[in-house]
């Protein structure tokens, strides 16, 4: 058990799994061992495996709150938000004064927002403090956006490989926009970077931000987005700032991003040097940094936090606050849809229709201002707080007005823009699953996925079936076989025993009994 804990600290997860599975073989009736391995799977992002173990514990101890909480978090990771929410409600109702109930309530609140946005197809949630403008928009007619990445000299934990991860994050968002957003990496400007560092040394910029979000000085580095490396982010892995927080103008002309270089998602500090024993820790940090940079770059492009735990834009580096994810996560479909929603599918004037309407209002004769370029003016715009008195100024105005940022009751009903009135079949949100004519057989689908070694996909299909019909013996049997393929024998044994319980004295139960003998359970 202790050896497993050491491997876990070193992020050598496959070796940790082996030790925990050995402990389970030595002490098969100790549910604490099962919970240990389940937590490890949860931290790795192996949600199907963790679900199987938590269900195994609950079969023997139905009221085990730790197992219930872990199962709900696993369901979150598997994007089964409704079932996760049901379990959280049960924890809150049955254990109202426990610390787990408080955590469950926090997660339930977030999931309620997530399922609400899924139902409404509004993937870009309105931030009550910033309003519909969010953190602002870049004028897409002025791409590519120029990006400067600091050298990292003197920053504890910085490695040159981190610059390559910036490029991956830029590519991810550019691909998500189908190329409408593009970026240009600038070459090193030592003199300008030194000038910025001088400003920072006189009065640390991060300290200024703690006092006021507008307290960021002008940048000597001429670029649109400025990446900084730091070991001074006390309680975060990354931080993003846009010019809208200073000027109020939703048309952006500057963004800063700070990235922490010396710790992992759980707060663990990385070693000072690379050794064979510590190499897996640096690999974990690189995976984490990919998500951190994509997340903060999303903010720099104007997006707020998502409420869905499976989105890159969910608050926190991982929606589940896991210490590690074995597989690299990419932008989710909701991340992409929130970006396209924010920028009106990248059509027309290069920024959202309601932003164009706001600019027209601000430049109408009654406002007394000149026509803005919509670029790097940095003018102290109101961010949408102008009155509606100029709406009658133009009979050709067909775009919906920009909504006030100060609305605490949520966004008002807007008139539909051209994109929103497209025929239903062109909607990117339309579910086309109903068009399939052959009758769907989940067992056949799971078997095909298993035979093609898509084990995770097979488990997802079986879990969905068992969520509808928990006593489906064929589903339990196929699930057991998948676990055997994955060499997760305790989980396989549990599923085989479920078959014996559900359909004793049948051909299927005989196969299950043979399976148990082969794995010595």
mmCIF file of C-alpha atoms in Angstrom, residues 32-286:
data_model
loop_
_atom_site.group_PDB
_atom_site.id
_atom_site.type_symbol
_atom_site.label_atom_id
_atom_site.label_comp_id
_atom_site.label_asym_id
_atom_site.label_seq_id
_atom_site.Cartn_x
_atom_site.Cartn_y
_atom_site.Cartn_z
ATOM 1 C CA UNK A 32 -10.798 0.821 1.813
ATOM 2 C CA UNK A 33 -8.429 -0.758 -0.716
ATOM 3 C CA UNK A 34 -11.103 -0.622 -3.399
ATOM 4 C CA UNK A 35 -11.726 3.055 -2.643
ATOM 5 C CA UNK A 36 -7.983 3.785 -2.880
ATOM 6 C CA UNK A 37 -7.749 2.305 -6.369
ATOM 7 C CA UNK A 38 -11.007 3.987 -7.414
ATOM 8 C CA UNK A 39 -9.628 7.367 -6.339
ATOM 9 C CA UNK A 40 -6.467 6.726 -8.326
ATOM 10 C CA UNK A 41 -8.524 5.955 -11.447
ATOM 11 C CA UNK A 42 -10.582 9.078 -10.855
ATOM 12 C CA UNK A 43 -7.460 11.230 -10.651
ATOM 13 C CA UNK A 44 -6.147 9.678 -13.860
ATOM 14 C CA UNK A 45 -9.387 10.412 -15.684
ATOM 15 C CA UNK A 46 -10.220 6.711 -16.100
ATOM 16 C CA UNK A 47 -13.856 7.288 -15.288
ATOM 17 C CA UNK A 48 -15.207 3.938 -16.447
ATOM 18 C CA UNK A 49 -12.755 2.092 -14.224
ATOM 19 C CA UNK A 50 -13.447 4.295 -11.198
ATOM 20 C CA UNK A 51 -17.216 3.907 -11.692
ATOM 21 C CA UNK A 52 -16.901 0.136 -11.672
ATOM 22 C CA UNK A 53 -15.011 0.171 -8.383
ATOM 23 C CA UNK A 54 -17.309 2.672 -6.680
ATOM 24 C CA UNK A 55 -20.312 0.561 -7.731
ATOM 25 C CA UNK A 56 -18.545 -2.482 -6.299
ATOM 26 C CA UNK A 57 -18.210 -0.717 -2.927
ATOM 27 C CA UNK A 58 -21.822 0.460 -3.006
ATOM 28 C CA UNK A 59 -23.048 -3.071 -3.720
ATOM 29 C CA UNK A 60 -21.573 -4.113 -0.360
ATOM 30 C CA UNK A 61 -22.056 -0.822 1.485
ATOM 31 C CA UNK A 62 -24.992 1.059 -0.122
ATOM 32 C CA UNK A 63 -24.708 4.174 2.060
ATOM 33 C CA UNK A 64 -20.951 4.694 1.698
ATOM 34 C CA UNK A 65 -20.724 8.457 1.181
ATOM 35 C CA UNK A 66 -17.144 8.390 -0.112
ATOM 36 C CA UNK A 67 -18.145 5.902 -2.804
ATOM 37 C CA UNK A 68 -21.273 7.908 -3.653
ATOM 38 C CA UNK A 69 -19.245 11.107 -4.015
ATOM 39 C CA UNK A 70 -16.625 9.360 -6.134
ATOM 40 C CA UNK A 71 -19.271 7.768 -8.342
ATOM 41 C CA UNK A 72 -20.932 11.153 -8.908
ATOM 42 C CA UNK A 73 -17.591 12.741 -9.822
ATOM 43 C CA UNK A 74 -16.879 9.860 -12.202
ATOM 44 C CA UNK A 75 -20.270 10.369 -13.833
ATOM 45 C CA UNK A 76 -19.413 14.067 -14.224
ATOM 46 C CA UNK A 77 -16.205 13.146 -15.978
ATOM 47 C CA UNK A 78 -18.157 10.803 -18.226
ATOM 48 C CA UNK A 79 -20.559 13.681 -19.036
ATOM 49 C CA UNK A 80 -23.515 11.931 -17.387
ATOM 50 C CA UNK A 81 -24.516 15.122 -15.607
ATOM 51 C CA UNK A 82 -28.107 14.197 -14.735
ATOM 52 C CA UNK A 83 -27.212 11.016 -12.852
ATOM 53 C CA UNK A 84 -24.321 12.803 -11.129
ATOM 54 C CA UNK A 85 -26.724 15.528 -9.997
ATOM 55 C CA UNK A 86 -29.137 12.914 -8.573
ATOM 56 C CA UNK A 87 -26.381 11.424 -6.445
ATOM 57 C CA UNK A 88 -25.283 14.855 -5.198
ATOM 58 C CA UNK A 89 -28.878 15.601 -4.171
ATOM 59 C CA UNK A 90 -28.963 12.317 -2.250
ATOM 60 C CA UNK A 91 -25.759 13.166 -0.381
ATOM 61 C CA UNK A 92 -27.094 16.615 0.517
ATOM 62 C CA UNK A 93 -30.427 15.197 1.700
ATOM 63 C CA UNK A 94 -29.033 12.287 3.727
ATOM 64 C CA UNK A 95 -25.910 13.956 5.148
ATOM 65 C CA UNK A 96 -26.806 17.668 5.323
ATOM 66 C CA UNK A 97 -24.185 18.682 7.893
ATOM 67 C CA UNK A 98 -21.201 16.871 6.410
ATOM 68 C CA UNK A 99 -18.302 18.403 4.514
ATOM 69 C CA UNK A 100 -19.183 16.163 1.583
ATOM 70 C CA UNK A 101 -22.644 17.757 1.460
ATOM 71 C CA UNK A 102 -21.068 21.200 1.023
ATOM 72 C CA UNK A 103 -18.868 19.920 -1.788
ATOM 73 C CA UNK A 104 -21.854 18.160 -3.343
ATOM 74 C CA UNK A 105 -23.886 21.385 -3.215
ATOM 75 C CA UNK A 106 -21.140 23.331 -4.990
ATOM 76 C CA UNK A 107 -20.932 20.717 -7.722
ATOM 77 C CA UNK A 108 -24.708 20.480 -7.998
ATOM 78 C CA UNK A 109 -25.008 24.238 -8.501
ATOM 79 C CA UNK A 110 -22.496 24.071 -11.332
ATOM 80 C CA UNK A 111 -24.156 21.081 -12.973
ATOM 81 C CA UNK A 112 -27.541 22.816 -12.822
ATOM 82 C CA UNK A 113 -26.060 25.675 -14.866
ATOM 83 C CA UNK A 114 -24.397 23.227 -17.244
ATOM 84 C CA UNK A 115 -27.554 21.237 -17.985
ATOM 85 C CA UNK A 116 -29.521 24.466 -18.365
ATOM 86 C CA UNK A 117 -27.094 25.763 -21.001
ATOM 87 C CA UNK A 118 -27.208 22.411 -22.805
ATOM 88 C CA UNK A 119 -30.999 22.536 -22.986
ATOM 89 C CA UNK A 120 -31.060 26.114 -24.248
ATOM 90 C CA UNK A 121 -28.151 25.660 -26.696
ATOM 91 C CA UNK A 122 -26.569 28.728 -25.090
ATOM 92 C CA UNK A 123 -23.028 27.509 -24.623
ATOM 93 C CA UNK A 124 -21.674 30.964 -23.863
ATOM 94 C CA UNK A 125 -22.971 31.736 -20.346
ATOM 95 C CA UNK A 126 -23.590 35.369 -19.501
ATOM 96 C CA UNK A 127 -21.275 36.645 -16.775
ATOM 97 C CA UNK A 128 -23.419 38.806 -14.447
ATOM 98 C CA UNK A 129 -20.488 41.154 -13.814
ATOM 99 C CA UNK A 130 -19.374 41.560 -17.431
ATOM 100 C CA UNK A 131 -22.672 41.147 -19.272
ATOM 101 C CA UNK A 132 -22.954 39.901 -22.850
ATOM 102 C CA UNK A 133 -19.588 41.383 -23.789
ATOM 103 C CA UNK A 134 -17.784 38.900 -21.556
ATOM 104 C CA UNK A 135 -14.101 39.776 -21.613
ATOM 105 C CA UNK A 136 -14.478 41.442 -25.007
ATOM 106 C CA UNK A 137 -13.922 40.637 -28.692
ATOM 107 C CA UNK A 138 -11.104 40.947 -31.144
ATOM 108 C CA UNK A 139 -11.932 42.421 -34.518
ATOM 109 C CA UNK A 140 -11.474 39.381 -36.736
ATOM 110 C CA UNK A 141 -10.857 41.622 -39.729
ATOM 111 C CA UNK A 142 -7.532 42.486 -38.125
ATOM 112 C CA UNK A 143 -6.096 38.986 -37.729
ATOM 113 C CA UNK A 144 -3.557 37.541 -37.316
ATOM 114 C CA UNK A 145 -3.307 38.511 -33.670
ATOM 115 C CA UNK A 146 0.316 39.048 -32.708
ATOM 116 C CA UNK A 147 1.589 36.998 -29.767
ATOM 117 C CA UNK A 148 4.735 37.606 -27.740
ATOM 118 C CA UNK A 149 6.102 34.944 -25.365
ATOM 119 C CA UNK A 150 8.553 36.038 -22.660
ATOM 120 C CA UNK A 151 11.962 34.401 -22.498
ATOM 121 C CA UNK A 152 11.431 32.904 -19.042
ATOM 122 C CA UNK A 153 14.922 33.849 -17.857
ATOM 123 C CA UNK A 154 15.170 33.751 -14.077
ATOM 124 C CA UNK A 155 11.683 32.254 -13.577
ATOM 125 C CA UNK A 156 11.789 29.257 -11.256
ATOM 126 C CA UNK A 157 10.573 26.083 -12.957
ATOM 127 C CA UNK A 158 10.621 27.477 -16.508
ATOM 128 C CA UNK A 159 11.629 25.055 -19.259
ATOM 129 C CA UNK A 160 12.132 25.892 -22.919
ATOM 130 C CA UNK A 161 9.630 23.167 -23.884
ATOM 131 C CA UNK A 162 6.884 25.360 -22.453
ATOM 132 C CA UNK A 163 7.114 27.682 -25.458
ATOM 133 C CA UNK A 164 6.079 24.812 -27.719
ATOM 134 C CA UNK A 165 2.966 24.297 -25.588
ATOM 135 C CA UNK A 166 1.948 27.912 -26.276
ATOM 136 C CA UNK A 167 2.020 27.109 -29.992
ATOM 137 C CA UNK A 168 -0.243 24.078 -29.415
ATOM 138 C CA UNK A 169 -2.768 26.228 -27.530
ATOM 139 C CA UNK A 170 -2.797 28.820 -30.321
ATOM 140 C CA UNK A 171 -3.339 26.103 -32.921
ATOM 141 C CA UNK A 172 -6.191 24.574 -30.915
ATOM 142 C CA UNK A 173 -8.218 27.804 -30.857
ATOM 143 C CA UNK A 174 -7.366 28.651 -34.448
ATOM 144 C CA UNK A 175 -8.628 25.228 -35.542
ATOM 145 C CA UNK A 176 -11.741 25.669 -33.397
ATOM 146 C CA UNK A 177 -12.517 28.854 -35.341
ATOM 147 C CA UNK A 178 -11.937 27.142 -38.704
ATOM 148 C CA UNK A 179 -9.094 29.582 -39.282
ATOM 149 C CA UNK A 180 -11.083 32.759 -38.632
ATOM 150 C CA UNK A 181 -8.777 33.345 -35.663
ATOM 151 C CA UNK A 182 -5.105 33.190 -36.507
ATOM 152 C CA UNK A 183 -1.960 34.109 -34.619
ATOM 153 C CA UNK A 184 1.559 35.308 -35.388
ATOM 154 C CA UNK A 185 4.346 34.507 -32.932
ATOM 155 C CA UNK A 186 6.745 37.436 -32.664
ATOM 156 C CA UNK A 187 10.498 37.130 -32.344
ATOM 157 C CA UNK A 188 12.299 38.078 -29.150
ATOM 158 C CA UNK A 189 12.513 41.777 -28.308
ATOM 159 C CA UNK A 190 14.954 41.864 -25.407
ATOM 160 C CA UNK A 191 14.828 45.631 -24.917
ATOM 161 C CA UNK A 192 11.013 45.850 -24.756
ATOM 162 C CA UNK A 193 10.797 42.779 -22.528
ATOM 163 C CA UNK A 194 13.352 44.296 -20.145
ATOM 164 C CA UNK A 195 11.271 47.469 -19.994
ATOM 165 C CA UNK A 196 8.220 45.433 -18.988
ATOM 166 C CA UNK A 197 10.233 43.586 -16.321
ATOM 167 C CA UNK A 198 11.431 46.946 -15.013
ATOM 168 C CA UNK A 199 7.814 48.074 -14.614
ATOM 169 C CA UNK A 200 7.047 44.810 -12.848
ATOM 170 C CA UNK A 201 9.988 45.137 -10.463
ATOM 171 C CA UNK A 202 8.993 48.674 -9.483
ATOM 172 C CA UNK A 203 5.479 47.562 -8.554
ATOM 173 C CA UNK A 204 4.579 43.899 -9.233
ATOM 174 C CA UNK A 205 1.811 43.710 -11.837
ATOM 175 C CA UNK A 206 0.136 40.709 -10.188
ATOM 176 C CA UNK A 207 -0.052 42.636 -6.908
ATOM 177 C CA UNK A 208 -1.639 45.555 -8.747
ATOM 178 C CA UNK A 209 -4.263 43.215 -10.203
ATOM 179 C CA UNK A 210 -5.153 42.003 -6.713
ATOM 180 C CA UNK A 211 -5.978 45.600 -5.830
ATOM 181 C CA UNK A 212 -7.758 46.533 -9.064
ATOM 182 C CA UNK A 213 -8.404 44.694 -12.345
ATOM 183 C CA UNK A 214 -7.783 47.918 -14.258
ATOM 184 C CA UNK A 215 -4.357 48.508 -12.735
ATOM 185 C CA UNK A 216 -2.181 47.194 -15.564
ATOM 186 C CA UNK A 217 0.386 49.565 -17.114
ATOM 187 C CA UNK A 218 0.936 50.112 -20.814
ATOM 188 C CA UNK A 219 3.030 47.362 -22.372
ATOM 189 C CA UNK A 220 6.378 48.289 -23.941
ATOM 190 C CA UNK A 221 6.124 45.035 -25.932
ATOM 191 C CA UNK A 222 4.121 45.783 -29.074
ATOM 192 C CA UNK A 223 1.780 42.803 -29.435
ATOM 193 C CA UNK A 224 -1.860 41.840 -29.038
ATOM 194 C CA UNK A 225 -1.415 38.959 -26.579
ATOM 195 C CA UNK A 226 1.528 38.837 -24.167
ATOM 196 C CA UNK A 227 2.429 35.525 -22.435
ATOM 197 C CA UNK A 228 4.360 35.731 -19.151
ATOM 198 C CA UNK A 229 5.990 33.021 -17.033
ATOM 199 C CA UNK A 230 5.792 33.360 -13.259
ATOM 200 C CA UNK A 231 6.344 31.555 -9.967
ATOM 201 C CA UNK A 232 4.299 34.155 -8.067
ATOM 202 C CA UNK A 233 0.739 32.892 -8.691
ATOM 203 C CA UNK A 234 -0.161 31.888 -5.158
ATOM 204 C CA UNK A 235 -3.466 30.093 -5.714
ATOM 205 C CA UNK A 236 -3.749 29.651 -9.473
ATOM 206 C CA UNK A 237 -2.085 27.938 -12.389
ATOM 207 C CA UNK A 238 -2.855 30.684 -14.869
ATOM 208 C CA UNK A 239 -4.358 34.151 -15.118
ATOM 209 C CA UNK A 240 -5.717 36.132 -18.062
ATOM 210 C CA UNK A 241 -6.480 39.850 -18.414
ATOM 211 C CA UNK A 242 -7.990 41.817 -21.313
ATOM 212 C CA UNK A 243 -8.076 45.537 -22.049
ATOM 213 C CA UNK A 244 -11.826 45.596 -21.450
ATOM 214 C CA UNK A 245 -11.149 45.314 -17.720
ATOM 215 C CA UNK A 246 -9.280 48.618 -17.946
ATOM 216 C CA UNK A 247 -11.089 50.665 -20.580
ATOM 217 C CA UNK A 248 -14.560 49.146 -20.599
ATOM 218 C CA UNK A 249 -14.359 49.003 -24.397
ATOM 219 C CA UNK A 250 -15.497 45.550 -25.616
ATOM 220 C CA UNK A 251 -13.268 45.854 -28.698
ATOM 221 C CA UNK A 252 -9.982 44.444 -27.435
ATOM 222 C CA UNK A 253 -6.549 45.841 -28.121
ATOM 223 C CA UNK A 254 -4.512 43.970 -25.498
ATOM 224 C CA UNK A 255 -4.463 40.766 -23.472
ATOM 225 C CA UNK A 256 -1.974 39.436 -20.935
ATOM 226 C CA UNK A 257 -1.622 35.812 -19.813
ATOM 227 C CA UNK A 258 0.434 34.640 -16.833
ATOM 228 C CA UNK A 259 1.362 30.938 -16.530
ATOM 229 C CA UNK A 260 2.653 29.299 -13.355
ATOM 230 C CA UNK A 261 5.824 27.320 -13.984
ATOM 231 C CA UNK A 262 6.606 25.463 -10.776
ATOM 232 C CA UNK A 263 3.600 23.416 -9.637
ATOM 233 C CA UNK A 264 1.034 20.813 -10.645
ATOM 234 C CA UNK A 265 -2.749 21.023 -10.499
ATOM 235 C CA UNK A 266 -2.852 19.696 -6.926
ATOM 236 C CA UNK A 267 -0.342 22.322 -5.756
ATOM 237 C CA UNK A 268 2.619 19.940 -5.701
ATOM 238 C CA UNK A 269 5.868 21.667 -6.642
ATOM 239 C CA UNK A 270 7.819 20.131 -9.500
ATOM 240 C CA UNK A 271 11.364 18.870 -8.807
ATOM 241 C CA UNK A 272 14.323 21.127 -9.485
ATOM 242 C CA UNK A 273 15.830 18.773 -12.049
ATOM 243 C CA UNK A 274 14.894 16.041 -14.491
ATOM 244 C CA UNK A 275 15.780 12.500 -13.377
ATOM 245 C CA UNK A 276 14.485 9.069 -14.441
ATOM 246 C CA UNK A 277 12.302 9.008 -11.307
ATOM 247 C CA UNK A 278 10.888 12.508 -11.866
ATOM 248 C CA UNK A 279 10.368 12.382 -15.635
ATOM 249 C CA UNK A 280 6.705 11.354 -15.279
ATOM 250 C CA UNK A 281 6.084 14.437 -13.124
ATOM 251 C CA UNK A 282 7.344 16.731 -15.884
ATOM 252 C CA UNK A 283 5.190 14.854 -18.406
ATOM 253 C CA UNK A 284 2.189 15.452 -16.145
ATOM 254 C CA UNK A 285 3.075 19.131 -15.887
ATOM 255 C CA UNK A 286 3.253 19.432 -19.678
#
